[in-house]
Coordinates of C-alpha atoms in Angstrom, one line a residue:
M1 CA 2.2 3.1 22.4
H2 CA 3.6 1.6 19.2
L3 CA 1.6 1.2 16.0
P4 CA 1.1 -2.6 15.7
H5 CA 1.8 -3.3 12.0
Q6 CA 4.3 -0.8 10.6
R7 CA 7.7 -2.1 11.6
G8 CA 11.0 -2.3 9.8
P9 CA 11.8 -1.5 6.2
L10 CA 11.4 -4.6 4.1
H11 CA 14.7 -4.2 2.3
H12 CA 16.5 -4.7 5.6
L13 CA 15.6 -8.4 5.5
P14 CA 18.5 -10.5 4.3
D15 CA 17.7 -12.1 0.9
T16 CA 20.7 -14.2 0.1
P17 CA 20.4 -17.8 -0.9
E18 CA 21.7 -18.8 2.5
A19 CA 19.1 -16.7 4.3
Y20 CA 16.3 -18.2 2.3
D21 CA 17.7 -21.7 2.9
A22 CA 17.6 -21.0 6.6
V23 CA 13.9 -19.9 6.2
L24 CA 13.1 -23.1 4.4
A25 CA 14.9 -25.2 7.0
G26 CA 12.8 -23.6 9.7
V27 CA 9.6 -24.3 7.7
T28 CA 10.7 -27.9 7.2
E29 CA 11.1 -28.6 10.9
Q30 CA 7.8 -27.0 11.8
A31 CA 6.0 -28.8 9.1
L32 CA 7.4 -32.2 9.8
A33 CA 6.5 -31.8 13.5
R34 CA 3.0 -30.7 12.6
L35 CA 2.2 -33.2 9.8
T36 CA -0.8 -35.4 10.9
P37 CA -1.2 -39.0 9.9
E38 CA -3.9 -37.8 7.4
G39 CA -1.4 -35.4 5.8
N40 CA -2.7 -32.1 7.2
L41 CA -0.2 -29.3 7.4
E42 CA -2.6 -26.6 8.6
H43 CA -2.0 -24.6 11.8
P44 CA -4.2 -26.1 14.5
D45 CA -5.8 -22.7 15.2
C46 CA -6.6 -21.9 11.5
V47 CA -10.2 -21.1 10.9
D48 CA -10.5 -18.6 8.1
D49 CA -8.2 -18.2 5.0
I50 CA -7.8 -21.9 5.4
G51 CA -8.5 -23.4 1.9
D52 CA -5.0 -22.9 0.6
T53 CA -2.9 -23.2 3.7
S54 CA -1.9 -26.9 3.9
L55 CA -1.2 -26.8 0.2
G56 CA 0.9 -23.7 0.7
V57 CA 3.1 -25.5 3.2
T58 CA 3.4 -28.4 0.8
S59 CA 4.7 -26.1 -1.9
L60 CA 7.4 -24.8 0.5
L61 CA 8.4 -28.4 1.3
A62 CA 8.6 -29.2 -2.4
L63 CA 10.9 -26.1 -2.9
A64 CA 13.0 -27.1 0.1
H65 CA 13.4 -30.6 -1.4
R66 CA 14.5 -29.2 -4.7
R67 CA 17.2 -27.1 -3.0
T68 CA 18.4 -29.6 -0.3
K69 CA 17.2 -33.1 -1.3
D70 CA 16.2 -33.7 2.3
P71 CA 15.2 -37.4 2.3
R72 CA 12.4 -36.7 4.8
L73 CA 10.5 -34.5 2.5
P74 CA 9.2 -36.7 -0.4
E75 CA 6.8 -38.7 1.8
A76 CA 5.6 -35.5 3.5
V77 CA 4.9 -33.8 0.2
L78 CA 3.0 -36.8 -1.2
R79 CA 1.0 -37.3 2.0
S80 CA 0.0 -33.7 2.2
L81 CA -0.9 -33.6 -1.5
R82 CA -3.3 -36.5 -1.0
F83 CA -4.8 -34.8 2.0
H84 CA -5.6 -31.7 0.0
L85 CA -7.1 -33.7 -2.9
R86 CA -9.2 -35.7 -0.4
E87 CA -10.2 -33.2 2.2
R88 CA -9.9 -29.6 0.8
V89 CA -11.3 -29.8 -2.7
Y90 CA -15.1 -28.9 -2.8
T91 CA -17.3 -29.5 -5.8
Q92 CA -20.8 -28.9 -4.3
D93 CA -21.9 -25.3 -4.2
N94 CA -21.3 -23.6 -0.9
P95 CA -24.7 -22.6 0.7
G96 CA -25.2 -18.9 0.5
Y97 CA -22.4 -18.1 -1.9
P98 CA -23.7 -15.0 -3.7
N99 CA -21.5 -14.8 -6.8
L100 CA -22.3 -17.9 -8.8
K101 CA -23.3 -17.4 -12.4
V102 CA -24.3 -21.0 -12.8
R103 CA -25.2 -23.6 -10.2
N104 CA -24.3 -27.2 -9.6
R105 CA -21.5 -27.3 -12.2
G106 CA -19.4 -29.6 -10.1
L107 CA -16.2 -27.6 -10.6
P108 CA -13.7 -27.6 -7.8
Y109 CA -13.1 -24.6 -5.5
A110 CA -11.5 -23.8 -2.2
R111 CA -13.3 -22.5 0.9
Y112 CA -12.4 -19.5 3.0
V113 CA -14.1 -21.2 6.0
L114 CA -14.6 -25.0 5.9
E115 CA -18.0 -25.0 7.5
P116 CA -20.7 -24.9 4.8
G117 CA -22.3 -21.5 4.5
A118 CA -19.9 -19.8 7.0
H119 CA -18.6 -16.6 5.4
P120 CA -18.7 -18.0 1.9
I121 CA -17.9 -14.6 0.4
G122 CA -14.2 -15.4 0.7
D123 CA -14.3 -18.5 -1.5
W124 CA -13.3 -16.7 -4.7
P125 CA -9.9 -15.3 -3.4
S126 CA -9.3 -18.6 -1.5
T127 CA -9.6 -20.5 -4.8
V128 CA -7.2 -18.0 -6.5
W129 CA -4.7 -18.7 -3.7
A130 CA -5.2 -22.5 -3.9
L131 CA -4.6 -22.3 -7.7
L132 CA -1.4 -20.4 -7.2
Q133 CA -0.2 -22.9 -4.5
L134 CA -1.0 -25.7 -6.9
V135 CA 0.9 -24.4 -9.9
N136 CA 3.9 -23.9 -7.6
V137 CA 3.7 -27.5 -6.5
L138 CA 3.6 -28.5 -10.2
E139 CA 6.7 -26.5 -10.9
T140 CA 8.8 -27.9 -8.0
T141 CA 7.9 -31.6 -7.9
D142 CA 9.5 -32.9 -11.0
D143 CA 11.1 -35.8 -9.2
L144 CA 8.5 -36.3 -6.5
I145 CA 5.2 -37.2 -8.2
D146 CA 4.3 -39.7 -10.9
D147 CA 2.5 -38.9 -14.2
E148 CA -0.9 -40.0 -12.8
L149 CA -0.7 -37.7 -9.8
R150 CA 0.6 -34.9 -11.9
A151 CA -2.3 -35.3 -14.4
E152 CA -4.7 -35.2 -11.4
L153 CA -3.2 -32.0 -10.1
V154 CA -3.3 -30.3 -13.6
E155 CA -6.9 -31.3 -13.9
L156 CA -7.6 -29.8 -10.5
G157 CA -5.9 -26.6 -11.5
H158 CA -7.9 -26.3 -14.7
G159 CA -11.0 -26.9 -12.7
Y160 CA -10.1 -24.1 -10.3
W161 CA -9.5 -21.8 -13.2
R162 CA -12.9 -22.7 -14.8
W163 CA -14.7 -22.1 -11.5
L164 CA -13.1 -18.7 -11.1
T165 CA -13.7 -17.6 -14.7
E166 CA -16.9 -19.5 -15.8
A167 CA -19.0 -20.5 -12.8
T168 CA -18.6 -17.2 -10.9
F169 CA -18.4 -13.5 -11.5
F170 CA -14.9 -12.4 -12.0
N171 CA -13.3 -10.4 -9.1
P172 CA -16.5 -10.1 -7.1
Q173 CA -14.9 -8.2 -4.3
E174 CA -13.5 -5.6 -6.7
A175 CA -10.0 -6.3 -5.2
G176 CA -7.2 -5.6 -7.7
N177 CA -4.7 -7.9 -5.9
Q178 CA -7.1 -10.9 -6.1
A179 CA -7.9 -10.2 -9.7
I180 CA -4.3 -9.9 -10.8
G181 CA -3.5 -13.0 -8.8
C182 CA -6.1 -14.9 -10.7
V183 CA -4.6 -13.8 -14.0
V184 CA -1.2 -15.0 -12.7
G185 CA -2.7 -18.3 -11.9
G186 CA -4.0 -18.7 -15.4
L187 CA -0.7 -17.7 -17.0
M188 CA 1.2 -20.2 -14.9
L189 CA -1.4 -23.0 -15.3
A190 CA -1.1 -22.6 -19.1
G191 CA 2.4 -23.8 -19.0
H192 CA 1.2 -27.2 -17.7
L193 CA -1.7 -27.7 -20.1
P194 CA -1.6 -29.3 -23.5
S195 CA -2.5 -27.4 -26.6
P196 CA -5.0 -26.0 -27.4
E197 CA -6.1 -25.7 -23.8
A198 CA -2.9 -23.8 -22.9
E199 CA -3.5 -21.1 -25.6
T200 CA -7.1 -20.8 -24.5
V201 CA -6.3 -20.3 -20.9
R202 CA -3.4 -17.9 -21.6
D203 CA -5.5 -15.8 -24.0
R204 CA -8.4 -15.7 -21.5
A205 CA -6.0 -14.6 -18.7
L206 CA -4.6 -11.7 -20.8
S207 CA -8.1 -10.6 -21.9
L208 CA -9.3 -10.6 -18.3
Y209 CA -6.4 -8.4 -17.4
A210 CA -7.1 -6.0 -20.2
D211 CA -10.9 -5.9 -20.0
E212 CA -11.7 -6.5 -16.3
I213 CA -8.7 -4.9 -14.5
R214 CA -6.8 -2.5 -16.7
A215 CA -9.9 -1.0 -18.2
H216 CA -11.2 -0.2 -14.7
R217 CA -8.1 1.5 -13.3
V218 CA -8.6 4.3 -10.8
P219 CA -6.8 7.7 -11.0
D220 CA -4.9 9.0 -8.0
R221 CA -2.0 11.5 -7.8
G222 CA -1.5 11.4 -11.6
A223 CA -1.4 7.6 -11.9
L224 CA -3.8 5.0 -13.1
L225 CA -4.0 2.2 -10.5
P226 CA -5.7 -1.2 -10.2
P227 CA -8.8 -0.6 -8.1
E228 CA -8.6 -2.1 -4.6
H229 CA -11.8 -2.7 -2.7
G230 CA -13.4 0.3 -4.3
G231 CA -10.4 2.7 -4.0
A232 CA -7.3 3.5 -5.9
Y233 CA -4.7 2.2 -3.4
D234 CA -4.6 0.4 -0.1
N235 CA -1.5 0.1 2.2
N236 CA -1.9 -3.6 2.7
Y237 CA -3.1 -4.7 -0.7
G238 CA -1.5 -2.2 -3.1
P239 CA 2.0 -3.6 -2.7
I240 CA 0.6 -7.1 -3.0
S241 CA -0.8 -6.1 -6.4
L242 CA 2.7 -4.9 -7.3
S243 CA 4.0 -8.4 -6.4
F244 CA 1.4 -10.0 -8.6
L245 CA 2.3 -7.7 -11.5
A246 CA 6.0 -8.7 -11.0
Q247 CA 5.1 -12.4 -11.2
A248 CA 2.8 -11.8 -14.2
H249 CA 5.7 -10.1 -16.0
R250 CA 8.2 -12.8 -15.0
V251 CA 6.1 -15.7 -16.3
S252 CA 4.5 -14.0 -19.4
G253 CA 7.1 -11.5 -20.6
E254 CA 4.1 -9.2 -21.6
D255 CA 5.1 -5.6 -21.6
V256 CA 1.8 -4.4 -20.2
F257 CA 2.6 -6.0 -16.8
G258 CA 5.9 -4.3 -16.7
E259 CA 4.5 -0.9 -17.7
D260 CA 1.7 -1.1 -15.2
G261 CA 4.0 -2.3 -12.5
D262 CA 6.4 0.6 -13.2
T263 CA 3.4 3.0 -12.8
L264 CA 2.3 1.5 -9.5
A265 CA 5.9 1.4 -8.2
R266 CA 6.5 5.1 -9.0
Y267 CA 3.2 5.9 -7.3
I268 CA 4.3 4.0 -4.2
D269 CA 7.7 5.8 -4.2
A270 CA 6.0 9.2 -4.4
R271 CA 3.5 8.5 -1.5
L272 CA 6.1 6.8 0.8
T273 CA 8.0 8.8 3.4
T274 CA 11.8 8.5 3.5
G275 CA 11.3 6.4 6.7
G276 CA 8.8 4.1 4.8
F277 CA 5.7 5.1 6.8
D278 CA 2.4 5.5 5.0
I279 CA -1.2 5.7 5.8
G280 CA -4.6 5.3 4.2
G281 CA -6.6 2.9 2.1
P282 CA -10.1 1.6 1.3
R283 CA -9.7 -1.6 3.2
Y284 CA -6.9 -1.0 5.7
S285 CA -5.2 2.2 6.8
E286 CA -2.1 0.9 8.7
Q287 CA -2.1 -2.9 8.4
H288 CA 0.8 -3.2 6.1
S289 CA 1.8 -6.5 4.4
G290 CA 5.1 -8.1 4.8
F291 CA 6.6 -10.9 2.7
E292 CA 3.7 -10.6 0.3
S293 CA 5.1 -7.3 -0.9
V294 CA 8.8 -8.2 -1.2
L295 CA 8.7 -9.6 -4.7
G296 CA 7.0 -6.5 -6.2
L297 CA 9.0 -3.9 -4.3
R298 CA 12.3 -5.6 -5.1
Y299 CA 11.5 -6.3 -8.8
F300 CA 10.0 -3.0 -9.7
G301 CA 12.3 -1.0 -7.4
R302 CA 15.2 -2.2 -9.5
R303 CA 13.3 -1.4 -12.7
I304 CA 12.5 2.2 -11.8
G305 CA 15.7 2.8 -9.8
A306 CA 14.0 3.7 -6.5
D307 CA 14.3 2.5 -3.0
I308 CA 10.7 1.4 -2.5
G309 CA 11.9 -1.4 -0.3
R310 CA 12.0 1.2 2.5
Y311 CA 8.3 0.5 2.8
R312 CA 7.7 -0.4 6.4
G313 CA 6.1 -3.9 6.5
D314 CA 4.9 -6.1 9.3
T315 CA 8.1 -8.0 9.9
R316 CA 6.3 -10.6 12.0
W317 CA 5.2 -11.7 8.5
G318 CA 8.6 -10.9 7.0
R319 CA 9.1 -14.4 5.6
H320 CA 5.7 -16.1 5.6
A321 CA 2.4 -15.9 7.3
V322 CA 2.2 -16.7 11.0
K323 CA -0.5 -17.1 13.6
P324 CA -0.4 -15.1 16.9
D325 CA 1.7 -17.8 18.5
G326 CA 4.3 -17.3 15.9
G327 CA 3.6 -20.7 14.2
L328 CA 3.8 -21.1 10.5
D329 CA 0.7 -20.5 8.4
G330 CA 0.8 -21.6 4.7
H331 CA -1.5 -18.8 3.6
F332 CA 0.0 -16.9 0.6
A333 CA 3.1 -19.2 0.6
F334 CA 3.3 -18.8 -3.1
M335 CA 4.8 -15.3 -2.6
L336 CA 7.7 -16.8 -0.6
V337 CA 8.3 -19.3 -3.3
W338 CA 8.4 -16.6 -6.0
Q339 CA 10.7 -14.3 -4.1
I340 CA 13.1 -17.1 -3.5
Q341 CA 13.1 -18.0 -7.2
D342 CA 13.6 -14.4 -8.3
T343 CA 17.1 -13.1 -7.8
T344 CA 16.6 -9.4 -8.5
P345 CA 18.7 -7.4 -6.0
W346 CA 17.2 -4.6 -4.0
H347 CA 17.7 -1.1 -5.2
R348 CA 18.4 0.9 -2.0
A349 CA 19.2 4.4 -3.3
P350 CA 16.5 7.1 -3.8
S351 CA 15.4 7.9 -7.3
G352 CA 17.0 11.0 -8.7
T353 CA 14.0 11.9 -10.8
P354 CA 11.8 14.6 -9.3
S355 CA 8.2 13.6 -8.7
R356 CA 5.2 16.0 -8.9
H357 CA 3.6 14.5 -5.9
Q358 CA 6.7 14.2 -3.7
L359 CA 9.4 16.4 -2.2
R360 CA 12.2 14.3 -0.7
A361 CA 15.8 14.9 0.5
G362 CA 17.8 13.3 3.2
N363 CA 15.5 12.5 6.2
V364 CA 12.7 14.9 5.1
S365 CA 9.8 14.1 2.8
V366 CA 6.5 15.5 1.8
A367 CA 3.9 13.4 0.0
F368 CA 1.2 15.4 -1.9
D369 CA -2.3 14.2 -2.7
T370 CA -4.1 14.7 -6.0
R371 CA -4.9 18.3 -5.0
M372 CA -1.2 18.9 -4.3
T373 CA -1.9 19.4 -0.6
P374 CA 0.5 17.5 1.7
S375 CA -0.9 14.1 2.6
L376 CA 2.0 13.3 4.9
I377 CA 5.0 15.3 6.1
E378 CA 8.1 13.7 7.6
A379 CA 10.7 15.7 9.5
A380 CA 12.8 15.1 12.6
N381 CA 11.7 11.5 12.4
T382 CA 8.1 12.5 13.1
Y383 CA 5.1 12.0 10.8
I384 CA 2.5 14.7 10.4
L385 CA -0.9 14.1 8.9
P386 CA -3.4 16.7 7.4
A387 CA -5.4 18.2 10.3
A388 CA -9.2 18.7 10.2
V389 CA -11.2 21.8 11.0
N390 CA -15.0 22.0 10.4
R391 CA -14.9 18.7 8.3
Q392 CA -12.2 20.1 6.0
H393 CA -8.9 18.3 5.9
G394 CA -5.5 19.5 4.8
F395 CA -2.8 22.1 5.2
G396 CA -3.5 25.8 4.4
P397 CA -4.8 29.2 5.5
V398 CA -8.0 29.2 7.5
I399 CA -10.3 32.2 7.5
D400 CA -13.5 32.2 9.5
G401 CA -13.3 28.5 9.9
F402 CA -12.9 27.9 6.1
L403 CA -9.8 26.0 4.9
L404 CA -8.3 27.4 1.7
C405 CA -6.7 24.3 0.1
R406 CA -9.1 22.9 -2.4
P407 CA -8.1 24.2 -5.9
M408 CA -10.6 26.0 -8.2
G409 CA -8.6 25.6 -11.4
E410 CA -5.2 24.4 -12.5
V411 CA -2.5 23.8 -9.8
R412 CA 1.0 24.9 -10.8
V413 CA 4.1 23.1 -9.5
R414 CA 7.7 24.1 -9.9
D415 CA 10.7 22.1 -8.6
V416 CA 14.1 23.6 -8.0
H417 CA 17.4 22.2 -6.7
A418 CA 20.2 24.6 -5.7
E419 CA 23.2 24.6 -3.3
G420 CA 22.1 21.5 -1.4
L421 CA 18.5 22.6 -1.1
T422 CA 15.4 21.0 -2.7
A423 CA 12.3 23.0 -3.1
K424 CA 8.8 22.8 -4.5
L425 CA 6.5 25.7 -5.2
V426 CA 2.7 24.9 -5.4
T427 CA 0.4 27.6 -6.6
K428 CA -3.4 27.1 -6.3
P429 CA -6.4 29.2 -7.2
V430 CA -8.9 28.8 -4.4
V431 CA -12.3 30.2 -3.6
G432 CA -13.5 30.9 0.0
R433 CA -17.0 31.3 1.3
D434 CA -17.0 34.8 0.1
H435 CA -16.6 33.5 -3.5
V436 CA -13.4 35.6 -4.0
L437 CA -10.7 33.9 -6.1
R438 CA -7.3 34.0 -4.3
H439 CA -4.0 32.4 -5.2
V440 CA -2.3 30.4 -2.5
R441 CA 1.4 30.0 -3.0
S442 CA 3.0 27.3 -0.9
L443 CA 6.8 27.0 -0.9
Y444 CA 8.4 23.9 0.6
V445 CA 12.2 23.9 1.1
T446 CA 14.4 21.3 2.7
D447 CA 18.1 20.7 3.3
G448 CA 17.5 17.1 4.2
T449 CA 17.2 17.8 7.9
S450 CA 14.5 20.5 8.2
L451 CA 11.5 21.5 6.2
W452 CA 10.5 25.1 5.7
M453 CA 6.9 25.8 4.6
T454 CA 6.0 29.3 3.6
V455 CA 2.5 30.1 2.5
A456 CA 1.5 33.4 0.9
V457 CA -2.0 34.6 0.0
E458 CA -3.6 38.0 -0.8
K459 CA -4.5 39.8 2.4
L460 CA -7.3 38.0 4.2
P461 CA -10.0 39.6 6.5
G462 CA -10.3 38.8 10.2
T463 CA -7.7 36.8 12.0
P464 CA -6.6 33.9 9.7
Y465 CA -4.1 31.2 10.7
L466 CA -2.3 28.4 8.9
L467 CA -3.5 24.8 9.5
A468 CA -0.1 23.2 9.7
G469 CA -0.8 19.5 10.4
L470 CA -1.7 16.8 12.9
P471 CA 1.4 15.3 14.7
Y472 CA 0.7 11.5 14.7
A473 CA 3.7 9.2 14.9
A474 CA 7.4 9.1 15.2
D475 CA 10.2 6.6 14.5
D476 CA 11.4 4.5 17.4
G477 CA 14.1 2.2 16.1
D478 CA 12.4 -0.5 14.0
R479 CA 9.0 0.5 15.4
V480 CA 6.7 3.5 15.0
R481 CA 5.2 5.0 18.1
R482 CA 2.2 7.3 18.5
T483 CA 2.9 10.9 19.4
A484 CA 0.9 14.1 19.8
T485 CA 3.8 16.5 19.5
A486 CA 6.3 17.6 16.8
Q487 CA 9.5 19.6 16.6
V488 CA 7.9 22.6 14.9
T489 CA 8.6 26.4 15.0
A490 CA 6.6 29.2 13.4
A491 CA 7.4 32.8 12.6
G492 CA 4.0 33.9 14.1
E493 CA 2.2 32.5 17.1
L494 CA 2.1 28.7 17.1
R495 CA -0.6 26.7 18.9
L496 CA -1.2 23.0 19.3
T497 CA -4.9 22.6 19.8
H498 CA -7.0 19.5 20.6
P499 CA -10.7 18.9 19.9
E500 CA -13.3 18.1 22.5
P501 CA -12.9 14.6 23.9
D502 CA -15.2 11.5 23.7
R503 CA -16.6 12.2 20.2
P504 CA -15.8 9.7 17.5
D505 CA -15.6 12.4 14.8
H506 CA -13.1 14.4 16.9
F507 CA -9.6 12.9 16.8
D508 CA -7.4 13.8 19.8
A509 CA -3.8 12.6 19.1
R510 CA -3.1 12.4 22.9
T511 CA -5.3 9.3 23.1
D512 CA -4.3 5.7 22.3
T513 CA -6.8 5.5 19.4
T514 CA -5.0 4.9 16.1
Q515 CA -6.0 6.6 12.9
E516 CA -7.2 3.3 11.5
Q517 CA -9.4 2.6 14.5
A518 CA -10.9 6.1 14.3
A519 CA -11.5 5.7 10.6
F520 CA -13.3 2.4 10.9
A521 CA -15.4 3.8 13.7
L522 CA -16.6 6.5 11.3
A523 CA -17.0 4.1 8.3
A524 CA -20.4 2.9 7.2
D525 CA -19.5 -0.8 7.2
P526 CA -17.9 -3.1 9.8
R527 CA -14.2 -3.2 10.5
G528 CA -12.5 -5.1 7.8
H529 CA -15.3 -4.5 5.3
G530 CA -15.8 -0.7 5.6
N531 CA -13.8 2.0 3.9
P532 CA -11.5 3.7 6.4
D533 CA -10.5 6.4 3.9
E534 CA -14.2 7.2 3.6
G535 CA -14.7 7.0 7.3
W536 CA -11.8 9.4 8.0
R537 CA -13.3 11.9 5.7
H538 CA -16.2 12.2 8.2
L539 CA -13.8 13.6 10.8
V540 CA -15.0 17.0 12.0
A541 CA -11.9 18.2 13.9
S542 CA -8.5 16.9 15.1
T543 CA -5.5 17.8 17.0
A544 CA -3.9 20.6 15.0
L545 CA -0.9 22.8 14.7
E546 CA -2.1 26.4 14.1
A547 CA 0.4 29.1 13.0
G548 CA -0.5 32.8 13.1
P549 CA 0.6 35.2 10.4
A550 CA 4.3 36.0 10.2
P551 CA 5.4 39.5 11.2
G552 CA 7.0 41.7 8.6
A553 CA 5.1 40.5 5.6
P554 CA 4.2 42.9 2.7
A555 CA 1.1 44.9 3.5
D556 CA -1.0 43.3 0.7
L557 CA -0.2 39.8 1.8
H558 CA -0.7 37.3 4.6
V559 CA 2.4 35.2 4.9
F560 CA 2.7 32.1 7.2
A561 CA 6.1 30.5 7.8
V562 CA 6.7 27.2 9.7
R563 CA 9.8 25.1 10.2
Y564 CA 9.5 21.4 10.8
G565 CA 12.6 20.1 12.5
G566 CA 15.7 22.1 13.2
V567 CA 16.8 24.0 16.2
G568 CA 17.6 27.6 17.0
P569 CA 15.9 30.9 16.2
F570 CA 13.5 31.1 13.3
T571 CA 12.9 34.7 12.3
P572 CA 12.3 34.8 8.5
E573 CA 12.3 38.2 6.7
F574 CA 10.1 39.1 3.8
G575 CA 10.2 41.7 1.1
Q576 CA 8.5 42.6 -2.1
T577 CA 10.4 43.2 -5.4
R578 CA 9.6 43.4 -9.1
D579 CA 10.4 39.7 -9.2
G580 CA 8.0 38.7 -6.4
L581 CA 8.0 37.9 -2.7
T582 CA 11.4 37.3 -1.2
V583 CA 11.8 35.0 1.8
R584 CA 15.1 35.0 3.8
T585 CA 15.6 32.4 6.6
E586 CA 18.7 31.1 8.4
S587 CA 19.4 28.6 5.7
F588 CA 18.1 29.9 2.3
T589 CA 16.8 32.9 0.3
A590 CA 14.0 32.4 -2.1
T591 CA 12.0 34.6 -4.4
I592 CA 8.4 33.4 -5.2
G593 CA 7.2 34.9 -8.4
D594 CA 3.9 36.5 -9.1
P595 CA 1.0 34.0 -9.1
A596 CA 0.1 35.1 -12.7
G597 CA 3.3 33.3 -13.7
D598 CA 5.7 33.8 -16.5
A599 CA 4.9 33.7 -20.2
T600 CA 3.6 30.2 -19.9
G601 CA 1.6 30.9 -16.7
E602 CA 4.1 29.1 -14.5
P603 CA 5.0 31.1 -11.3
P604 CA 8.8 31.5 -11.1
L605 CA 10.9 30.4 -8.2
T606 CA 14.5 31.2 -7.5
L607 CA 16.5 29.6 -4.6
G608 CA 19.8 30.1 -3.0
G609 CA 21.7 29.4 0.2

């Protein structure tokens, strides 16, 4: 079974002018064949997300005409523009729309669903998208429309802006990508308005970003991020926000958009595996975007010097939105326009700057959450998630059913590079059910092929074990397939356990259920509106790798040693010296300093081959 949405890395898609001309040529032929006598360019099966779709195809045709001067396109552009103005602009309040601040203002807006009162909650983002399609049309039709039509389009755009910022509450879905998109619409619209309206709209757009978006950023993994549907980051919408920040920076030149985009890009780089797989989000867990992310990943990947284009997108949407039959859908077409206009090249090499929340070398990576517990381990082309035991999630020692991974105090991190090895030492003070403070030292070492994890803690009572992860997925060419196994070896006894079946809060990796499906089943709200991250936190137990204590550890310590990837014997040796705990494996020797640390409280680490 393959995961449906995570496919090839987005920077594998050709982005030469010739490649984009071929994309536009395909769009042109589809659109001309579809164009109705009335001028409609919508996909025949389009029901929701419809208010901007015909106009989006129009913007692509206008861009194609600018690049090719195809004589068939001027009439199609004009006919489809008139269709939008006549049939897709609404000025009467949509029955049931809950987010109006004033009623019956007569300002234009776009509908998420054309039927009155049918799912009106989506009208705000649909109007943002319609505004963005419209400003793209204004910027690509210099030789196609007369002054009267241009004035009508500018007036419509200004009306959209006023509906979004005056008639309704701003960003009613608390969706960062929608809110930043609205700001971009205002910044671009300002370029087509006369003074003083232009200055008013631009100033309002910048103040909305500062007061309604930036001031409400959410912390995660050491970064402040635009909030997305109530959370800090979402795998589908987070990279889309990055694209909107890129366009905002391109059109305004304001440093704040570049700085915030750099922050989000570095965050994405830290949480992404080398293979581009990621998981989690307050709206979607695995439904990654495609072309909507390209502009931001390319633009900011170049700025920060990182290969964030390795992000696995849904390449069925690699160029533009499509329906299940593969047919063109104009939704979000403005992103394709912008990525064609922007000529920033991909940066395809990894960043050389160490990140607190990432360990990465070669084909191995570990992404760490805010608590510096692994959120995702990648080794031997397999992706391992935090396992769950007794409603506790993570990696770490387990004693009497209690997982020791939640810090009770400052978490210390030390990065070391030596002799082709990359290592990270994480030292956490933790408290168990017995209220005893213990220091858990977790050493992660990789040579780019294998990952060694060594966990040391003061001697524990009973029969502790190391919760070492949930095998979940593996690379399979340009796809990701489900798995319930991993290439893992332990110094002590290693078990792969599975929870009791047929309970939604027990996740058995041997089934076909995806993490996203399980998370939505446990969420409080319906699929698509619930919070899968919150739902997943209700998981009681999961498939889990459990490693027993390693033999030969110092008498006052429990040491657990696991190797992810790699072949051959794994018989690490341990010793205790004045400098700390020594660990010798087939590939490295390390000394993990005392948890009390050096003169600054930082636990020392030495590493050699």
